[in-house]
Each structure stands twice: as structure tokens, then as C-alpha cells.
Amino acid sequence: MTADTLSLAGKTALVTGSARENGIGAAIARAFARNGASVAIHYVSDSSKAKAEKVAASIAREFGTKTTVVHGSVEDPSIANRIVEQTLKGLGADRIDILVNNAGAAGPRQDLKDTTKKDLEYEFGVNVFGTIYLGQAVIGAGKMPQGGRIINVGTIASKIAPPGTSVYAAAKAAQDSLTASWAGELGKSHGITVNTLAPGPIGPTDMSKPYIENTDGSEHPMKAAMLAQTRAADRIGTVEDMADAALLLVSEKSRWITAQWISISGGITGTM
């Protein structure tokens, strides 16, 4: 009897927001490629194009899998559809097996009185509308097959609501709701699982650094507060912690795991 594996050989994956070398998206893409999947690296701003190409080239060189680079703002439905079409063309594929909605938007820490219409449109646009539009696109143009996997990258902020993150936490809570709703809809009709992976403090990444370090390089108080609540090792999380969890969820071994909100936080969000 052969040993069980988490092989993704023959699978195609689109990981949004994966252009940053030190980011969660790039780490997830690397984990998938390491296990045989072809992956699309996605970026938004023109200034990130070279970074995305570097990530894709590094993955192809190290793991020998096919990669492509795709571009566009996920909060526009026509562009979301184009991102999926670019993925299929770039990978020479006829379907997308795995979607990771990792592209996220977190505005500055601020109180309710300082929140603007622009803040709301930006954070809900990327975190909620973008998740919906990419989901529609992979089911439609992407022809996600039976056994397909969708992972929404959330945050423990949607449960613990740290001060100054009300809009971001609310947007991610809406995304959490989509996970549960879609799991029933797409599981019954398409055999697709949908789950949320919710990181605690991970870093340092470009997005998490302001919550981990002060501008002078000293430790941010929030880091110490999160460390005090961690039940696992005495450290903050790494992008590899997220990537390994994602690998498990997209494997065949997780075929009966769906509609779940899974905290990747070293136990900050306990179940008691």
C-alpha cells in the first residue's frame, strides 16, 4: 500500500494577491506548486508587476511546475472574469481547480468618527465584492469541477474586533458569511468545498508589519497582546503556517471539510 500524500499533480490554482515574496499569497502558491499544482500569481498595481514575475519565475525554477502572472482589480466583475481567463490561457488549462481569495484590503487603524465613504468602498470592495466576483468567475469561465476548492483568507479580527479595525473586521465578517453560504450552495450543486482560513498575527509581511512593529522598529503593543493569548509556541505565526493549512484544505484528504472558519493563530481564538 502506498503512503498517503497531499499531491496536487494535475491541479490548477489561482491565488489572488500573491505577488509579494514575503506574503501569505506567495507562500500558499509555493506550497501548492511544491506539491505539483500549476499556479497563477496575481497582482493589482503596475508597480507590483516585477514582483509578481519574480515570484512566478522562482516557483517555476524551484519546483518545475507551470506558472503564469495575471493582473487586475478583483472588485470589478469584468476584470475578475478576465483574471480567470488569463489564468486558463497562461496555464494552458481548461478549468481552475483551486481558488484562494487572498487579495485583501485593510485601511489605517481608525475610530468610527474618522471612517469615510472611501474607506468603506475600498475595504468592502476588495474583501467582499472581490470575493464574490472571483467566486462567480471561477464557477463560470473557470469551469471549476467536482472536487474544486475555494479558500477565503479571512482574519481573526472578524471575531475579536481589535480597536480601530471596525470596517476591516466587518468586511471580513461578511466574507465569513459568504464561506458558509457558498459551502451549501456549491457543495450540493458542484461538489466544491468552501472554507475560511483566518490568520492571527503573521509576519512580518507588508500588511502585518504596522501591527507588529512601530515606525521606529520597536515592538508594537498589539504584538505583545497577541503573544500573551497564543496557546501554541511562544511566537507569532509565519506565512508557512498559513500555506501548510491551505495545502491540507485543498487536498483530497479534506473532502468532508467545508463551511468552516479555521483560525491559524496558535490558538488565540479558542473554542471555549
mmCIF file with all atom_site columns, N, CA, C and O in Angstrom, residues 12 26 36 39-40 42 49 53 56 61 87 95-96 107 113 115 120 140-141 154-156 169 218 220 234 251 264 269:
data_model
loop_
_atom_site.group_PDB
_atom_site.id
_atom_site.type_symbol
_atom_site.label_atom_id
_atom_site.label_alt_id
_atom_site.label_comp_id
_atom_site.label_asym_id
_atom_site.label_entity_id
_atom_site.label_seq_id
_atom_site.pdbx_PDB_ins_code
_atom_site.Cartn_x
_atom_site.Cartn_y
_atom_site.Cartn_z
_atom_site.occupancy
_atom_site.B_iso_or_equiv
_atom_site.pdbx_formal_charge
_atom_site.auth_seq_id
_atom_site.auth_comp_id
_atom_site.auth_asym_id
_atom_site.auth_atom_id
_atom_site.pdbx_PDB_model_num
ATOM 1   N N  . THR A 1 12  ? -4.882  22.975 -11.151 1.00 0.00 ? 12  THR A N  1
ATOM 2   C CA . THR A 1 12  ? -4.562  24.371 -11.465 1.00 0.00 ? 12  THR A CA 1
ATOM 3   C C  . THR A 1 12  ? -5.126  25.258 -10.361 1.00 0.00 ? 12  THR A C  1
ATOM 4   O O  . THR A 1 12  ? -6.242  25.046 -9.894  1.00 0.00 ? 12  THR A O  1
ATOM 5   N N  . ALA A 1 26  ? 1.947   34.381 -1.725  1.00 0.00 ? 26  ALA A N  1
ATOM 6   C CA . ALA A 1 26  ? 3.103   33.756 -2.375  1.00 0.00 ? 26  ALA A CA 1
ATOM 7   C C  . ALA A 1 26  ? 3.465   32.445 -1.680  1.00 0.00 ? 26  ALA A C  1
ATOM 8   O O  . ALA A 1 26  ? 3.815   31.457 -2.339  1.00 0.00 ? 26  ALA A O  1
ATOM 9   N N  . GLY A 1 36  ? 2.896   19.933 -6.807  1.00 0.00 ? 36  GLY A N  1
ATOM 10  C CA . GLY A 1 36  ? 2.550   19.551 -8.169  1.00 0.00 ? 36  GLY A CA 1
ATOM 11  C C  . GLY A 1 36  ? 1.555   20.400 -8.909  1.00 0.00 ? 36  GLY A C  1
ATOM 12  O O  . GLY A 1 36  ? 1.288   20.145 -10.091 1.00 0.00 ? 36  GLY A O  1
ATOM 13  N N  . VAL A 1 39  ? 0.232   27.130 -10.960 1.00 0.00 ? 39  VAL A N  1
ATOM 14  C CA . VAL A 1 39  ? -0.306  28.247 -10.189 1.00 0.00 ? 39  VAL A CA 1
ATOM 15  C C  . VAL A 1 39  ? -0.247  29.562 -10.954 1.00 0.00 ? 39  VAL A C  1
ATOM 16  O O  . VAL A 1 39  ? 0.710   29.826 -11.693 1.00 0.00 ? 39  VAL A O  1
ATOM 17  N N  . ALA A 1 40  ? -1.282  30.369 -10.756 1.00 0.00 ? 40  ALA A N  1
ATOM 18  C CA . ALA A 1 40  ? -1.321  31.729 -11.290 1.00 0.00 ? 40  ALA A CA 1
ATOM 19  C C  . ALA A 1 40  ? -1.037  32.706 -10.166 1.00 0.00 ? 40  ALA A C  1
ATOM 20  O O  . ALA A 1 40  ? -1.696  32.668 -9.123  1.00 0.00 ? 40  ALA A O  1
ATOM 21  N N  . HIS A 1 42  ? -1.094  36.497 -8.920  1.00 0.00 ? 42  HIS A N  1
ATOM 22  C CA . HIS A 1 42  ? -1.918  37.660 -9.236  1.00 0.00 ? 42  HIS A CA 1
ATOM 23  C C  . HIS A 1 42  ? -1.393  38.921 -8.565  1.00 0.00 ? 42  HIS A C  1
ATOM 24  O O  . HIS A 1 42  ? -0.952  38.885 -7.413  1.00 0.00 ? 42  HIS A O  1
ATOM 25  N N  . LYS A 1 49  ? 4.116   44.458 -10.779 1.00 0.00 ? 49  LYS A N  1
ATOM 26  C CA . LYS A 1 49  ? 4.286   43.506 -11.870 1.00 0.00 ? 49  LYS A CA 1
ATOM 27  C C  . LYS A 1 49  ? 5.616   42.759 -11.771 1.00 0.00 ? 49  LYS A C  1
ATOM 28  O O  . LYS A 1 49  ? 5.670   41.529 -11.876 1.00 0.00 ? 49  LYS A O  1
ATOM 29  N N  . GLU A 1 53  ? 6.217   38.709 -11.281 1.00 0.00 ? 53  GLU A N  1
ATOM 30  C CA . GLU A 1 53  ? 7.006   37.923 -12.234 1.00 0.00 ? 53  GLU A CA 1
ATOM 31  C C  . GLU A 1 53  ? 8.157   37.214 -11.540 1.00 0.00 ? 53  GLU A C  1
ATOM 32  O O  . GLU A 1 53  ? 8.500   36.073 -11.875 1.00 0.00 ? 53  GLU A O  1
ATOM 33  N N  . ALA A 1 56  ? 6.664   34.205 -9.632  1.00 0.00 ? 56  ALA A N  1
ATOM 34  C CA . ALA A 1 56  ? 6.305   33.141 -10.562 1.00 0.00 ? 56  ALA A CA 1
ATOM 35  C C  . ALA A 1 56  ? 7.536   32.427 -11.101 1.00 0.00 ? 56  ALA A C  1
ATOM 36  O O  . ALA A 1 56  ? 7.572   31.190 -11.187 1.00 0.00 ? 56  ALA A O  1
ATOM 37  N N  . ARG A 1 61  ? 11.119  27.757 -11.376 1.00 0.00 ? 61  ARG A N  1
ATOM 38  C CA . ARG A 1 61  ? 12.511  27.285 -11.341 1.00 0.00 ? 61  ARG A CA 1
ATOM 39  C C  . ARG A 1 61  ? 12.725  26.248 -10.244 1.00 0.00 ? 61  ARG A C  1
ATOM 40  O O  . ARG A 1 61  ? 13.371  25.223 -10.452 1.00 0.00 ? 61  ARG A O  1
ATOM 41  N N  . THR A 1 87  ? -5.750  33.275 -16.418 1.00 0.00 ? 87  THR A N  1
ATOM 42  C CA . THR A 1 87  ? -5.214  32.102 -15.737 1.00 0.00 ? 87  THR A CA 1
ATOM 43  C C  . THR A 1 87  ? -5.303  30.868 -16.620 1.00 0.00 ? 87  THR A C  1
ATOM 44  O O  . THR A 1 87  ? -4.331  30.116 -16.775 1.00 0.00 ? 87  THR A O  1
ATOM 45  N N  . ARG A 1 95  ? -9.719  24.391 -16.937 1.00 0.00 ? 95  ARG A N  1
ATOM 46  C CA . ARG A 1 95  ? -10.511 24.640 -15.752 1.00 0.00 ? 95  ARG A CA 1
ATOM 47  C C  . ARG A 1 95  ? -9.600  25.092 -14.624 1.00 0.00 ? 95  ARG A C  1
ATOM 48  O O  . ARG A 1 95  ? -8.390  24.896 -14.658 1.00 0.00 ? 95  ARG A O  1
ATOM 49  N N  . ILE A 1 96  ? -10.189 25.718 -13.612 1.00 0.00 ? 96  ILE A N  1
ATOM 50  C CA . ILE A 1 96  ? -9.471  26.092 -12.400 1.00 0.00 ? 96  ILE A CA 1
ATOM 51  C C  . ILE A 1 96  ? -9.990  25.208 -11.264 1.00 0.00 ? 96  ILE A C  1
ATOM 52  O O  . ILE A 1 96  ? -11.186 25.196 -10.977 1.00 0.00 ? 96  ILE A O  1
ATOM 53  N N  . GLY A 1 107 ? -7.527  49.177 5.667   1.00 0.00 ? 107 GLY A N  1
ATOM 54  C CA . GLY A 1 107 ? -7.207  50.588 5.758   1.00 0.00 ? 107 GLY A CA 1
ATOM 55  C C  . GLY A 1 107 ? -6.466  50.904 7.047   1.00 0.00 ? 107 GLY A C  1
ATOM 56  O O  . GLY A 1 107 ? -6.157  50.009 7.844   1.00 0.00 ? 107 GLY A O  1
ATOM 57  N N  . LYS A 1 113 ? -15.560 57.740 14.107  1.00 0.00 ? 113 LYS A N  1
ATOM 58  C CA . LYS A 1 113 ? -15.773 59.120 13.678  1.00 0.00 ? 113 LYS A CA 1
ATOM 59  C C  . LYS A 1 113 ? -14.884 59.524 12.513  1.00 0.00 ? 113 LYS A C  1
ATOM 60  O O  . LYS A 1 113 ? -15.182 60.482 11.798  1.00 0.00 ? 113 LYS A O  1
ATOM 61  N N  . THR A 1 115 ? -14.005 57.349 9.980   1.00 0.00 ? 115 THR A N  1
ATOM 62  C CA . THR A 1 115 ? -14.249 56.470 8.834   1.00 0.00 ? 115 THR A CA 1
ATOM 63  C C  . THR A 1 115 ? -14.962 57.222 7.727   1.00 0.00 ? 115 THR A C  1
ATOM 64  O O  . THR A 1 115 ? -15.948 57.931 7.975   1.00 0.00 ? 115 THR A O  1
ATOM 65  N N  . LEU A 1 120 ? -14.873 52.758 3.320   1.00 0.00 ? 120 LEU A N  1
ATOM 66  C CA . LEU A 1 120 ? -15.864 51.693 3.211   1.00 0.00 ? 120 LEU A CA 1
ATOM 67  C C  . LEU A 1 120 ? -15.845 51.054 1.832   1.00 0.00 ? 120 LEU A C  1
ATOM 68  O O  . LEU A 1 120 ? -15.870 49.826 1.694   1.00 0.00 ? 120 LEU A O  1
ATOM 69  N N  . GLY A 1 140 ? -18.003 30.070 -13.357 1.00 0.00 ? 140 GLY A N  1
ATOM 70  C CA . GLY A 1 140 ? -18.423 30.271 -14.747 1.00 0.00 ? 140 GLY A CA 1
ATOM 71  C C  . GLY A 1 140 ? -17.305 30.030 -15.726 1.00 0.00 ? 140 GLY A C  1
ATOM 72  O O  . GLY A 1 140 ? -17.105 28.908 -16.211 1.00 0.00 ? 140 GLY A O  1
ATOM 73  N N  . ALA A 1 141 ? -16.550 31.072 -16.026 1.00 0.00 ? 141 ALA A N  1
ATOM 74  C CA . ALA A 1 141 ? -15.466 30.963 -17.015 1.00 0.00 ? 141 ALA A CA 1
ATOM 75  C C  . ALA A 1 141 ? -14.410 29.949 -16.604 1.00 0.00 ? 141 ALA A C  1
ATOM 76  O O  . ALA A 1 141 ? -13.804 29.284 -17.454 1.00 0.00 ? 141 ALA A O  1
ATOM 77  N N  . GLY A 1 154 ? -9.368  34.963 5.601   1.00 0.00 ? 154 GLY A N  1
ATOM 78  C CA . GLY A 1 154 ? -10.022 35.916 6.479   1.00 0.00 ? 154 GLY A CA 1
ATOM 79  C C  . GLY A 1 154 ? -9.059  36.494 7.492   1.00 0.00 ? 154 GLY A C  1
ATOM 80  O O  . GLY A 1 154 ? -7.897  36.775 7.190   1.00 0.00 ? 154 GLY A O  1
ATOM 81  N N  . THR A 1 155 ? -9.521  36.638 8.716   1.00 0.00 ? 155 THR A N  1
ATOM 82  C CA . THR A 1 155 ? -8.706  37.176 9.801   1.00 0.00 ? 155 THR A CA 1
ATOM 83  C C  . THR A 1 155 ? -9.414  36.916 11.120  1.00 0.00 ? 155 THR A C  1
ATOM 84  O O  . THR A 1 155 ? -10.664 36.907 11.174  1.00 0.00 ? 155 THR A O  1
ATOM 85  N N  . ILE A 1 156 ? -8.653  36.741 12.192  1.00 0.00 ? 156 ILE A N  1
ATOM 86  C CA . ILE A 1 156 ? -9.284  36.601 13.496  1.00 0.00 ? 156 ILE A CA 1
ATOM 87  C C  . ILE A 1 156 ? -9.909  37.916 13.949  1.00 0.00 ? 156 ILE A C  1
ATOM 88  O O  . ILE A 1 156 ? -10.719 37.933 14.880  1.00 0.00 ? 156 ILE A O  1
ATOM 89  N N  . ALA A 1 169 ? -12.784 44.516 10.044  1.00 0.00 ? 169 ALA A N  1
ATOM 90  C CA . ALA A 1 169 ? -13.371 43.359 10.711  1.00 0.00 ? 169 ALA A CA 1
ATOM 91  C C  . ALA A 1 169 ? -14.768 43.071 10.181  1.00 0.00 ? 169 ALA A C  1
ATOM 92  O O  . ALA A 1 169 ? -15.149 41.910 9.988   1.00 0.00 ? 169 ALA A O  1
ATOM 93  N N  . SER A 1 218 ? 10.576  49.419 17.130  1.00 0.00 ? 218 SER A N  1
ATOM 94  C CA . SER A 1 218 ? 10.253  48.777 18.413  1.00 0.00 ? 218 SER A CA 1
ATOM 95  C C  . SER A 1 218 ? 8.990   47.934 18.274  1.00 0.00 ? 218 SER A C  1
ATOM 96  O O  . SER A 1 218 ? 8.235   48.068 17.305  1.00 0.00 ? 218 SER A O  1
ATOM 97  N N  . HIS A 1 220 ? 5.324   46.665 18.544  1.00 0.00 ? 220 HIS A N  1
ATOM 98  C CA . HIS A 1 220 ? 4.004   47.276 18.678  1.00 0.00 ? 220 HIS A CA 1
ATOM 99  C C  . HIS A 1 220 ? 3.274   46.605 19.848  1.00 0.00 ? 220 HIS A C  1
ATOM 100 O O  . HIS A 1 220 ? 3.371   45.388 20.033  1.00 0.00 ? 220 HIS A O  1
ATOM 101 N N  . ASP A 1 234 ? 5.649   30.074 21.669  1.00 0.00 ? 234 ASP A N  1
ATOM 102 C CA . ASP A 1 234 ? 5.727   31.487 22.048  1.00 0.00 ? 234 ASP A CA 1
ATOM 103 C C  . ASP A 1 234 ? 6.305   32.302 20.896  1.00 0.00 ? 234 ASP A C  1
ATOM 104 O O  . ASP A 1 234 ? 7.452   32.742 20.925  1.00 0.00 ? 234 ASP A O  1
ATOM 105 N N  . SER A 1 251 ? -6.411  19.565 -0.461  1.00 0.00 ? 251 SER A N  1
ATOM 106 C CA . SER A 1 251 ? -6.108  18.176 -0.798  1.00 0.00 ? 251 SER A CA 1
ATOM 107 C C  . SER A 1 251 ? -7.377  17.334 -0.772  1.00 0.00 ? 251 SER A C  1
ATOM 108 O O  . SER A 1 251 ? -8.401  17.712 -0.195  1.00 0.00 ? 251 SER A O  1
ATOM 109 N N  . ILE A 1 264 ? -5.890  30.251 12.186  1.00 0.00 ? 264 ILE A N  1
ATOM 110 C CA . ILE A 1 264 ? -4.472  29.908 12.113  1.00 0.00 ? 264 ILE A CA 1
ATOM 111 C C  . ILE A 1 264 ? -3.736  30.942 12.974  1.00 0.00 ? 264 ILE A C  1
ATOM 112 O O  . ILE A 1 264 ? -3.141  31.901 12.488  1.00 0.00 ? 264 ILE A O  1
ATOM 113 N N  . THR A 1 269 ? -7.928  32.245 19.205  1.00 0.00 ? 269 THR A N  1
ATOM 114 C CA . THR A 1 269 ? -9.382  32.111 19.229  1.00 0.00 ? 269 THR A CA 1
ATOM 115 C C  . THR A 1 269 ? -9.726  30.688 19.653  1.00 0.00 ? 269 THR A C  1
ATOM 116 O O  . THR A 1 269 ? -9.944  29.812 18.819  1.00 0.00 ? 269 THR A O  1
#
